[in-house]
Amino acid sequence: MPDYLISALTTKLPMSHFPVTSSNLSTRHIADFLKQTYFPNVQVSCRLLKAGISHTYLIKAREEKFIFRIYALNWRSEVEINEELRLLLHLKENHIPVSYPLPDTNERFIQSLGAPEGMRLAVMFSYAAGEKQFNFPPDLHFQIGSLMARMHLLTQDFHLDRVTYTSQEILIDSLNHVSEFLPDNTEEMALMRSMQQFLLEEFDKADESQLRKGAVHLDIWFDNLVIDNANKVTLFDFDFCGNGWLCLDLAYYILQVHSIERDPEQCHLKVDNFLKGYESVTAISAEEKRIIPMLGVSLYFFYLGIQSQRFHDFSNVFFNEVYLKRFINLLVKKYFDTAVVPQH
């Protein structure tokens, strides 16, 4: 019998810790740890911002702000995190505005924290000044398009020792995860399987010679960028970076514009400005433009798969069969019908 059960069944032995799968670390003790490793002889404060897939903390020290991210147990390996940081430093050194990693007093970028569930990895990042904006005017979409293009000039053929996003990761594995929460006999699952088959055929038909490849962010939208008073845009949260077609980033951004902007005319205007901004820096091939809508729908699959995978410590407050049915009908099907079907 495990020790934690033995100790719970007797009054003669002290209670051992019951095993856990995730935990929220004490902000007071995080502040103490950071004072030792980053900010000696300085007052440090720590506040939890978000306990999502990873946990994000706002750190204040020397009258400055920083972001401390603690990755969930086994969410990313040390190699994967090092590659994320290598990409961020590459972008920073080439003047792309990103939240970038900061070393401790011993020049280490990655920290190891002994959490109750096991060893968790953590990184300190610079603070991205500005505000998140849910909805913003077309000229800012132009600016974000040009920023993404500048980033892609630096990430094209820049290989990461991380996942390569293919139809297997985006469409097949993801729907397998979703199927654990959505029964096969539902109309929505039948629809997802039908769309999956169509999209897999589109992946196979893509002319890869016309698709630029390299490191992708895969999660650029309003929640992962801030805009300051001078309209400077800063990107952050490269947790899903990997290898793939660069147009995946365009597809995801355009998908999010469609999901947020309810006015069709404004939606078209904002997407058009985003693409013009991008092409003011570098061209988008005809094949990339053709496949972008299909990739957008595919990324709905991918992120539903992520929510399925992280049910135990992230999505359980909202993720269930009712949520999935509404999401599929109101977002996935709508985007498929409006952006993909008219092309075929």
Short mmCIF file of C-alpha atoms in Angstrom, two decimals:
data_model
loop_
_atom_site.label_atom_id
_atom_site.label_comp_id
_atom_site.label_asym_id
_atom_site.label_seq_id
_atom_site.Cartn_x
_atom_site.Cartn_y
_atom_site.Cartn_z
CA MET A 1 0.00 0.00 0.00
CA PRO A 2 1.37 3.48 -0.87
CA ASP A 3 2.78 5.53 2.00
CA TYR A 4 0.24 8.31 1.59
CA LEU A 5 -2.62 5.83 2.08
CA ILE A 6 -0.96 4.12 5.02
CA SER A 7 -0.45 7.44 6.77
CA ALA A 8 -4.04 8.45 6.09
CA LEU A 9 -5.34 5.27 7.72
CA THR A 10 -3.42 5.55 10.95
CA THR A 11 -3.13 8.11 13.72
CA LYS A 12 0.31 6.89 14.70
CA LEU A 13 2.18 8.20 11.64
CA PRO A 14 2.33 11.78 10.31
CA MET A 15 0.32 12.47 7.12
CA SER A 16 2.40 12.27 3.91
CA HIS A 17 1.59 14.47 0.93
CA PHE A 18 -1.07 13.02 -1.38
CA PRO A 19 0.26 12.90 -4.98
CA VAL A 20 -0.90 15.71 -7.27
CA THR A 21 -0.91 16.28 -11.04
CA SER A 22 -0.67 20.08 -10.90
CA SER A 23 -0.28 22.85 -8.35
CA ASN A 24 -0.14 26.61 -7.92
CA LEU A 25 3.16 27.57 -6.37
CA SER A 26 3.22 30.12 -3.56
CA THR A 27 3.74 33.64 -4.91
CA ARG A 28 5.56 34.64 -1.72
CA HIS A 29 8.05 31.82 -2.12
CA ILE A 30 8.45 32.52 -5.85
CA ALA A 31 9.36 36.10 -4.92
CA ASP A 32 11.91 34.82 -2.40
CA PHE A 33 13.39 32.48 -5.02
CA LEU A 34 13.65 35.25 -7.61
CA LYS A 35 15.25 37.59 -5.11
CA GLN A 36 18.01 35.02 -4.65
CA THR A 37 18.46 34.12 -8.33
CA TYR A 38 17.71 37.37 -10.21
CA PHE A 39 17.42 40.37 -7.90
CA PRO A 40 19.76 40.18 -4.88
CA ASN A 41 19.36 43.03 -2.39
CA VAL A 42 16.17 44.21 -4.12
CA GLN A 43 12.56 44.06 -2.94
CA VAL A 44 10.63 41.61 -5.17
CA SER A 45 6.87 41.14 -5.49
CA CYS A 46 5.06 38.36 -7.35
CA ARG A 47 1.42 38.17 -8.48
CA LEU A 48 -0.31 35.38 -10.39
CA LEU A 49 -1.67 36.65 -13.72
CA LYS A 50 -2.98 33.43 -15.23
CA ALA A 51 -2.97 29.75 -14.35
CA GLY A 52 -3.44 28.38 -17.84
CA ILE A 53 -1.52 25.68 -19.68
CA SER A 54 1.48 27.27 -18.03
CA HIS A 55 1.36 29.66 -15.08
CA THR A 56 2.23 33.31 -15.65
CA TYR A 57 3.31 35.72 -12.92
CA LEU A 58 3.87 39.47 -12.86
CA ILE A 59 7.15 40.27 -11.12
CA LYS A 60 8.10 43.73 -9.85
CA ALA A 61 11.68 44.57 -8.88
CA ARG A 62 13.86 47.70 -9.18
CA GLU A 63 10.67 49.59 -10.11
CA GLU A 64 10.51 47.42 -13.25
CA LYS A 65 8.07 44.75 -14.38
CA PHE A 66 8.92 41.25 -15.61
CA ILE A 67 7.03 38.09 -16.54
CA PHE A 68 7.87 34.75 -14.95
CA ARG A 69 6.44 31.69 -16.70
CA ILE A 70 6.33 28.33 -14.94
CA TYR A 71 5.68 25.56 -17.45
CA ALA A 72 3.30 22.74 -16.51
CA LEU A 73 4.94 19.45 -15.59
CA ASN A 74 6.24 17.70 -18.74
CA TRP A 75 4.50 20.24 -21.00
CA ARG A 76 7.79 21.26 -22.63
CA SER A 77 11.18 19.61 -22.34
CA GLU A 78 14.31 21.61 -21.54
CA VAL A 79 15.41 21.18 -25.17
CA GLU A 80 12.08 22.55 -26.43
CA ILE A 81 12.24 25.54 -24.10
CA ASN A 82 15.85 26.26 -25.09
CA GLU A 83 14.74 26.31 -28.72
CA GLU A 84 11.89 28.70 -27.93
CA LEU A 85 14.41 30.99 -26.23
CA ARG A 86 16.88 30.67 -29.11
CA LEU A 87 14.16 31.83 -31.50
CA LEU A 88 13.20 34.76 -29.26
CA LEU A 89 16.80 35.94 -28.92
CA HIS A 90 17.26 35.62 -32.70
CA LEU A 91 14.23 37.86 -33.23
CA LYS A 92 15.28 40.36 -30.55
CA GLU A 93 18.79 40.65 -31.97
CA ASN A 94 17.22 41.47 -35.33
CA HIS A 95 14.93 44.17 -33.91
CA ILE A 96 11.62 42.31 -33.86
CA PRO A 97 9.67 43.57 -30.81
CA VAL A 98 9.14 40.49 -28.65
CA SER A 99 9.08 39.63 -24.97
CA TYR A 100 12.49 37.96 -24.63
CA PRO A 101 14.15 35.72 -22.01
CA LEU A 102 16.35 37.11 -19.25
CA PRO A 103 19.19 35.23 -17.54
CA ASP A 104 19.67 35.00 -13.79
CA THR A 105 22.79 36.17 -11.95
CA ASN A 106 24.57 32.99 -13.08
CA GLU A 107 23.60 33.54 -16.75
CA ARG A 108 21.07 30.69 -16.68
CA PHE A 109 17.85 31.13 -18.62
CA ILE A 110 15.91 28.08 -17.40
CA GLN A 111 15.07 27.46 -13.74
CA SER A 112 14.04 24.12 -12.19
CA LEU A 113 11.42 24.27 -9.44
CA GLY A 114 10.59 21.28 -7.26
CA ALA A 115 6.78 21.42 -7.31
CA PRO A 116 4.61 18.81 -5.50
CA GLU A 117 3.89 17.09 -8.84
CA GLY A 118 7.54 17.00 -9.92
CA MET A 119 10.23 19.23 -11.39
CA ARG A 120 8.78 22.17 -13.32
CA LEU A 121 10.78 24.45 -15.59
CA ALA A 122 10.52 28.23 -15.58
CA VAL A 123 11.81 31.26 -17.48
CA MET A 124 11.94 35.00 -16.77
CA PHE A 125 10.84 37.23 -19.66
CA SER A 126 10.98 40.94 -20.31
CA TYR A 127 7.70 42.77 -19.78
CA ALA A 128 5.87 43.78 -22.96
CA ALA A 129 4.61 47.32 -22.38
CA GLY A 130 1.18 48.17 -23.72
CA GLU A 131 -2.39 46.89 -23.59
CA LYS A 132 -4.22 43.97 -25.13
CA GLN A 133 -6.95 45.23 -27.45
CA PHE A 134 -9.83 42.97 -28.40
CA ASN A 135 -10.75 45.04 -31.43
CA PHE A 136 -8.58 47.55 -33.25
CA PRO A 137 -8.70 49.57 -36.50
CA PRO A 138 -7.55 48.45 -39.96
CA ASP A 139 -4.30 50.45 -39.85
CA LEU A 140 -3.10 48.40 -36.88
CA HIS A 141 -3.87 45.19 -38.75
CA PHE A 142 -1.66 46.55 -41.55
CA GLN A 143 1.10 47.14 -39.00
CA ILE A 144 0.75 43.64 -37.53
CA GLY A 145 0.87 42.18 -41.03
CA SER A 146 4.14 43.98 -41.75
CA LEU A 147 5.54 42.88 -38.38
CA MET A 148 4.67 39.24 -39.06
CA ALA A 149 6.31 39.48 -42.48
CA ARG A 150 9.49 40.94 -40.96
CA MET A 151 9.48 38.08 -38.47
CA HIS A 152 9.03 35.53 -41.25
CA LEU A 153 12.01 36.93 -43.17
CA LEU A 154 14.04 35.93 -40.12
CA THR A 155 12.36 32.59 -39.42
CA GLN A 156 12.26 31.24 -42.98
CA ASP A 157 14.49 28.15 -43.06
CA PHE A 158 15.27 28.72 -39.35
CA HIS A 159 14.91 25.18 -38.00
CA LEU A 160 13.93 24.47 -34.41
CA ASP A 161 14.52 21.25 -32.49
CA ARG A 162 10.80 21.14 -31.80
CA VAL A 163 7.63 19.75 -33.33
CA THR A 164 7.08 20.04 -37.08
CA TYR A 165 3.44 20.88 -37.71
CA THR A 166 1.98 18.53 -40.31
CA SER A 167 -1.51 17.22 -40.97
CA GLN A 168 -0.80 14.47 -38.43
CA GLU A 169 -0.27 16.92 -35.54
CA ILE A 170 -2.84 19.47 -36.66
CA LEU A 171 -5.74 17.32 -37.86
CA ILE A 172 -5.35 13.66 -36.94
CA ASP A 173 -3.91 13.71 -33.43
CA SER A 174 -6.12 16.66 -32.47
CA LEU A 175 -9.41 15.02 -33.45
CA ASN A 176 -8.35 11.86 -31.63
CA HIS A 177 -8.05 13.94 -28.45
CA VAL A 178 -11.40 15.66 -29.07
CA SER A 179 -13.11 12.29 -29.58
CA GLU A 180 -12.55 11.55 -25.88
CA PHE A 181 -15.09 14.28 -25.09
CA LEU A 182 -17.43 14.24 -28.11
CA PRO A 183 -19.27 10.98 -28.88
CA ASP A 184 -18.98 9.48 -32.36
CA ASN A 185 -22.76 9.34 -32.78
CA THR A 186 -23.22 13.12 -32.61
CA GLU A 187 -23.86 15.27 -35.67
CA GLU A 188 -20.95 17.47 -34.68
CA MET A 189 -18.43 14.63 -34.66
CA ALA A 190 -19.73 13.44 -38.02
CA LEU A 191 -19.20 16.98 -39.32
CA MET A 192 -15.68 17.14 -37.87
CA ARG A 193 -14.73 13.83 -39.47
CA SER A 194 -16.13 14.96 -42.81
CA MET A 195 -14.21 18.25 -42.66
CA GLN A 196 -11.10 16.40 -41.51
CA GLN A 197 -11.17 14.15 -44.57
CA PHE A 198 -11.57 17.15 -46.87
CA LEU A 199 -8.74 19.05 -45.17
CA LEU A 200 -6.39 16.06 -45.23
CA GLU A 201 -6.88 15.87 -48.99
CA GLU A 202 -6.10 19.60 -49.23
CA PHE A 203 -2.86 19.10 -47.28
CA ASP A 204 -1.89 16.33 -49.70
CA LYS A 205 -2.68 18.48 -52.75
CA ALA A 206 -0.68 21.49 -51.57
CA ASP A 207 2.23 22.46 -53.82
CA GLU A 208 4.96 22.53 -51.18
CA SER A 209 7.44 24.08 -53.60
CA GLN A 210 5.34 27.26 -53.36
CA LEU A 211 4.99 27.22 -49.55
CA ARG A 212 7.72 28.89 -47.49
CA LYS A 213 8.89 26.87 -44.51
CA GLY A 214 10.59 27.71 -41.24
CA ALA A 215 9.86 28.54 -37.61
CA VAL A 216 6.27 29.55 -36.89
CA HIS A 217 4.66 31.16 -33.83
CA LEU A 218 1.26 29.49 -34.45
CA ASP A 219 -0.60 31.62 -31.89
CA ILE A 220 -0.48 35.26 -32.99
CA TRP A 221 -3.76 36.96 -32.11
CA PHE A 222 -4.96 39.77 -29.87
CA ASP A 223 -4.31 37.82 -26.66
CA ASN A 224 -0.61 37.36 -27.48
CA LEU A 225 0.31 40.90 -28.45
CA VAL A 226 0.15 44.30 -26.81
CA ILE A 227 -0.15 47.77 -28.32
CA ASP A 228 1.30 50.82 -26.55
CA ASN A 229 0.26 54.48 -26.71
CA ALA A 230 2.48 55.03 -29.75
CA ASN A 231 0.82 52.04 -31.48
CA LYS A 232 3.96 49.95 -31.18
CA VAL A 233 3.09 46.23 -31.27
CA THR A 234 5.01 43.68 -29.19
CA LEU A 235 4.60 39.92 -29.62
CA PHE A 236 4.87 37.35 -26.85
CA ASP A 237 4.01 33.77 -25.83
CA PHE A 238 5.95 31.63 -28.31
CA ASP A 239 5.00 28.48 -26.37
CA PHE A 240 3.60 26.81 -29.51
CA CYS A 241 6.47 27.72 -31.81
CA GLY A 242 7.66 24.95 -34.07
CA ASN A 243 8.46 24.15 -37.69
CA GLY A 244 5.97 24.39 -40.53
CA TRP A 245 4.60 26.37 -43.43
CA LEU A 246 4.95 30.07 -42.63
CA CYS A 247 1.43 30.68 -43.91
CA LEU A 248 0.14 28.83 -40.83
CA ASP A 249 0.74 32.09 -38.93
CA LEU A 250 -1.25 34.07 -41.48
CA ALA A 251 -4.04 31.49 -41.41
CA TYR A 252 -4.38 31.62 -37.64
CA TYR A 253 -4.38 35.41 -37.49
CA ILE A 254 -7.02 35.69 -40.21
CA LEU A 255 -9.09 32.99 -38.51
CA GLN A 256 -9.10 35.06 -35.31
CA VAL A 257 -10.15 38.23 -37.15
CA HIS A 258 -13.13 36.30 -38.53
CA SER A 259 -14.04 34.96 -35.09
CA ILE A 260 -13.88 38.41 -33.45
CA GLU A 261 -15.21 40.83 -36.09
CA ARG A 262 -18.96 40.30 -36.56
CA ASP A 263 -19.41 42.92 -39.28
CA PRO A 264 -18.56 41.21 -42.62
CA GLU A 265 -17.50 44.48 -44.24
CA GLN A 266 -15.18 45.39 -41.37
CA CYS A 267 -13.83 41.84 -41.27
CA HIS A 268 -12.94 41.97 -44.97
CA LEU A 269 -11.36 45.41 -44.54
CA LYS A 270 -9.21 44.29 -41.61
CA VAL A 271 -8.06 41.07 -43.27
CA ASP A 272 -7.29 42.99 -46.46
CA ASN A 273 -5.20 45.53 -44.51
CA PHE A 274 -3.37 42.75 -42.68
CA LEU A 275 -2.45 41.08 -45.98
CA LYS A 276 -1.43 44.40 -47.55
CA GLY A 277 0.78 45.09 -44.56
CA TYR A 278 2.39 41.69 -44.91
CA GLU A 279 2.96 42.08 -48.65
CA SER A 280 4.44 45.55 -48.14
CA VAL A 281 7.41 43.58 -46.77
CA THR A 282 7.39 40.25 -48.62
CA ALA A 283 5.17 38.43 -51.08
CA ILE A 284 2.59 35.74 -50.34
CA SER A 285 2.50 33.11 -53.08
CA ALA A 286 -0.73 32.24 -54.87
CA GLU A 287 -0.57 28.75 -53.37
CA GLU A 288 -0.21 30.18 -49.86
CA LYS A 289 -3.22 32.41 -50.42
CA ARG A 290 -5.21 29.47 -51.75
CA ILE A 291 -4.51 27.22 -48.78
CA ILE A 292 -4.79 29.81 -45.98
CA PRO A 293 -8.56 29.30 -45.37
CA MET A 294 -8.13 25.51 -45.15
CA LEU A 295 -5.24 25.93 -42.73
CA GLY A 296 -7.37 28.24 -40.61
CA VAL A 297 -10.09 25.62 -40.16
CA SER A 298 -7.39 23.03 -39.47
CA LEU A 299 -6.05 25.17 -36.63
CA TYR A 300 -9.48 25.13 -35.02
CA PHE A 301 -9.00 21.36 -34.88
CA PHE A 302 -5.54 21.81 -33.40
CA TYR A 303 -6.52 24.08 -30.55
CA LEU A 304 -9.60 22.04 -29.67
CA GLY A 305 -7.14 19.16 -29.41
CA ILE A 306 -4.97 21.19 -27.04
CA GLN A 307 -7.97 21.99 -24.85
CA SER A 308 -8.78 18.27 -24.79
CA GLN A 309 -5.22 17.36 -23.80
CA ARG A 310 -5.11 19.90 -20.98
CA PHE A 311 -8.51 19.16 -19.46
CA HIS A 312 -7.10 18.13 -16.08
CA ASP A 313 -5.35 21.41 -15.32
CA PHE A 314 -6.63 24.05 -17.74
CA SER A 315 -9.85 23.66 -19.71
CA ASN A 316 -12.10 21.75 -17.28
CA VAL A 317 -13.91 24.93 -16.18
CA PHE A 318 -15.46 25.31 -19.65
CA PHE A 319 -14.63 22.29 -21.79
CA ASN A 320 -17.44 19.75 -22.18
CA GLU A 321 -19.74 18.25 -24.81
CA VAL A 322 -22.05 21.29 -24.84
CA TYR A 323 -19.10 23.64 -25.34
CA LEU A 324 -17.75 21.50 -28.17
CA LYS A 325 -21.08 21.38 -29.99
CA ARG A 326 -21.50 25.15 -29.76
CA PHE A 327 -17.89 25.79 -30.81
CA ILE A 328 -18.15 23.47 -33.81
CA ASN A 329 -21.48 24.88 -35.00
CA LEU A 330 -20.85 28.57 -34.31
CA LEU A 331 -17.18 28.85 -35.23
CA VAL A 332 -15.70 25.86 -37.08
CA LYS A 333 -18.64 25.17 -39.40
CA LYS A 334 -19.28 28.86 -40.00
CA TYR A 335 -15.68 29.54 -41.01
CA PHE A 336 -15.56 26.42 -43.16
CA ASP A 337 -18.78 27.44 -44.94
CA THR A 338 -17.77 31.07 -45.49
CA ALA A 339 -14.03 30.81 -46.16
CA VAL A 340 -13.47 27.34 -47.61
CA VAL A 341 -16.63 26.18 -49.39
CA PRO A 342 -16.83 29.19 -51.78
CA GLN A 343 -13.42 28.20 -53.21
CA HIS A 344 -14.63 24.72 -54.17
#
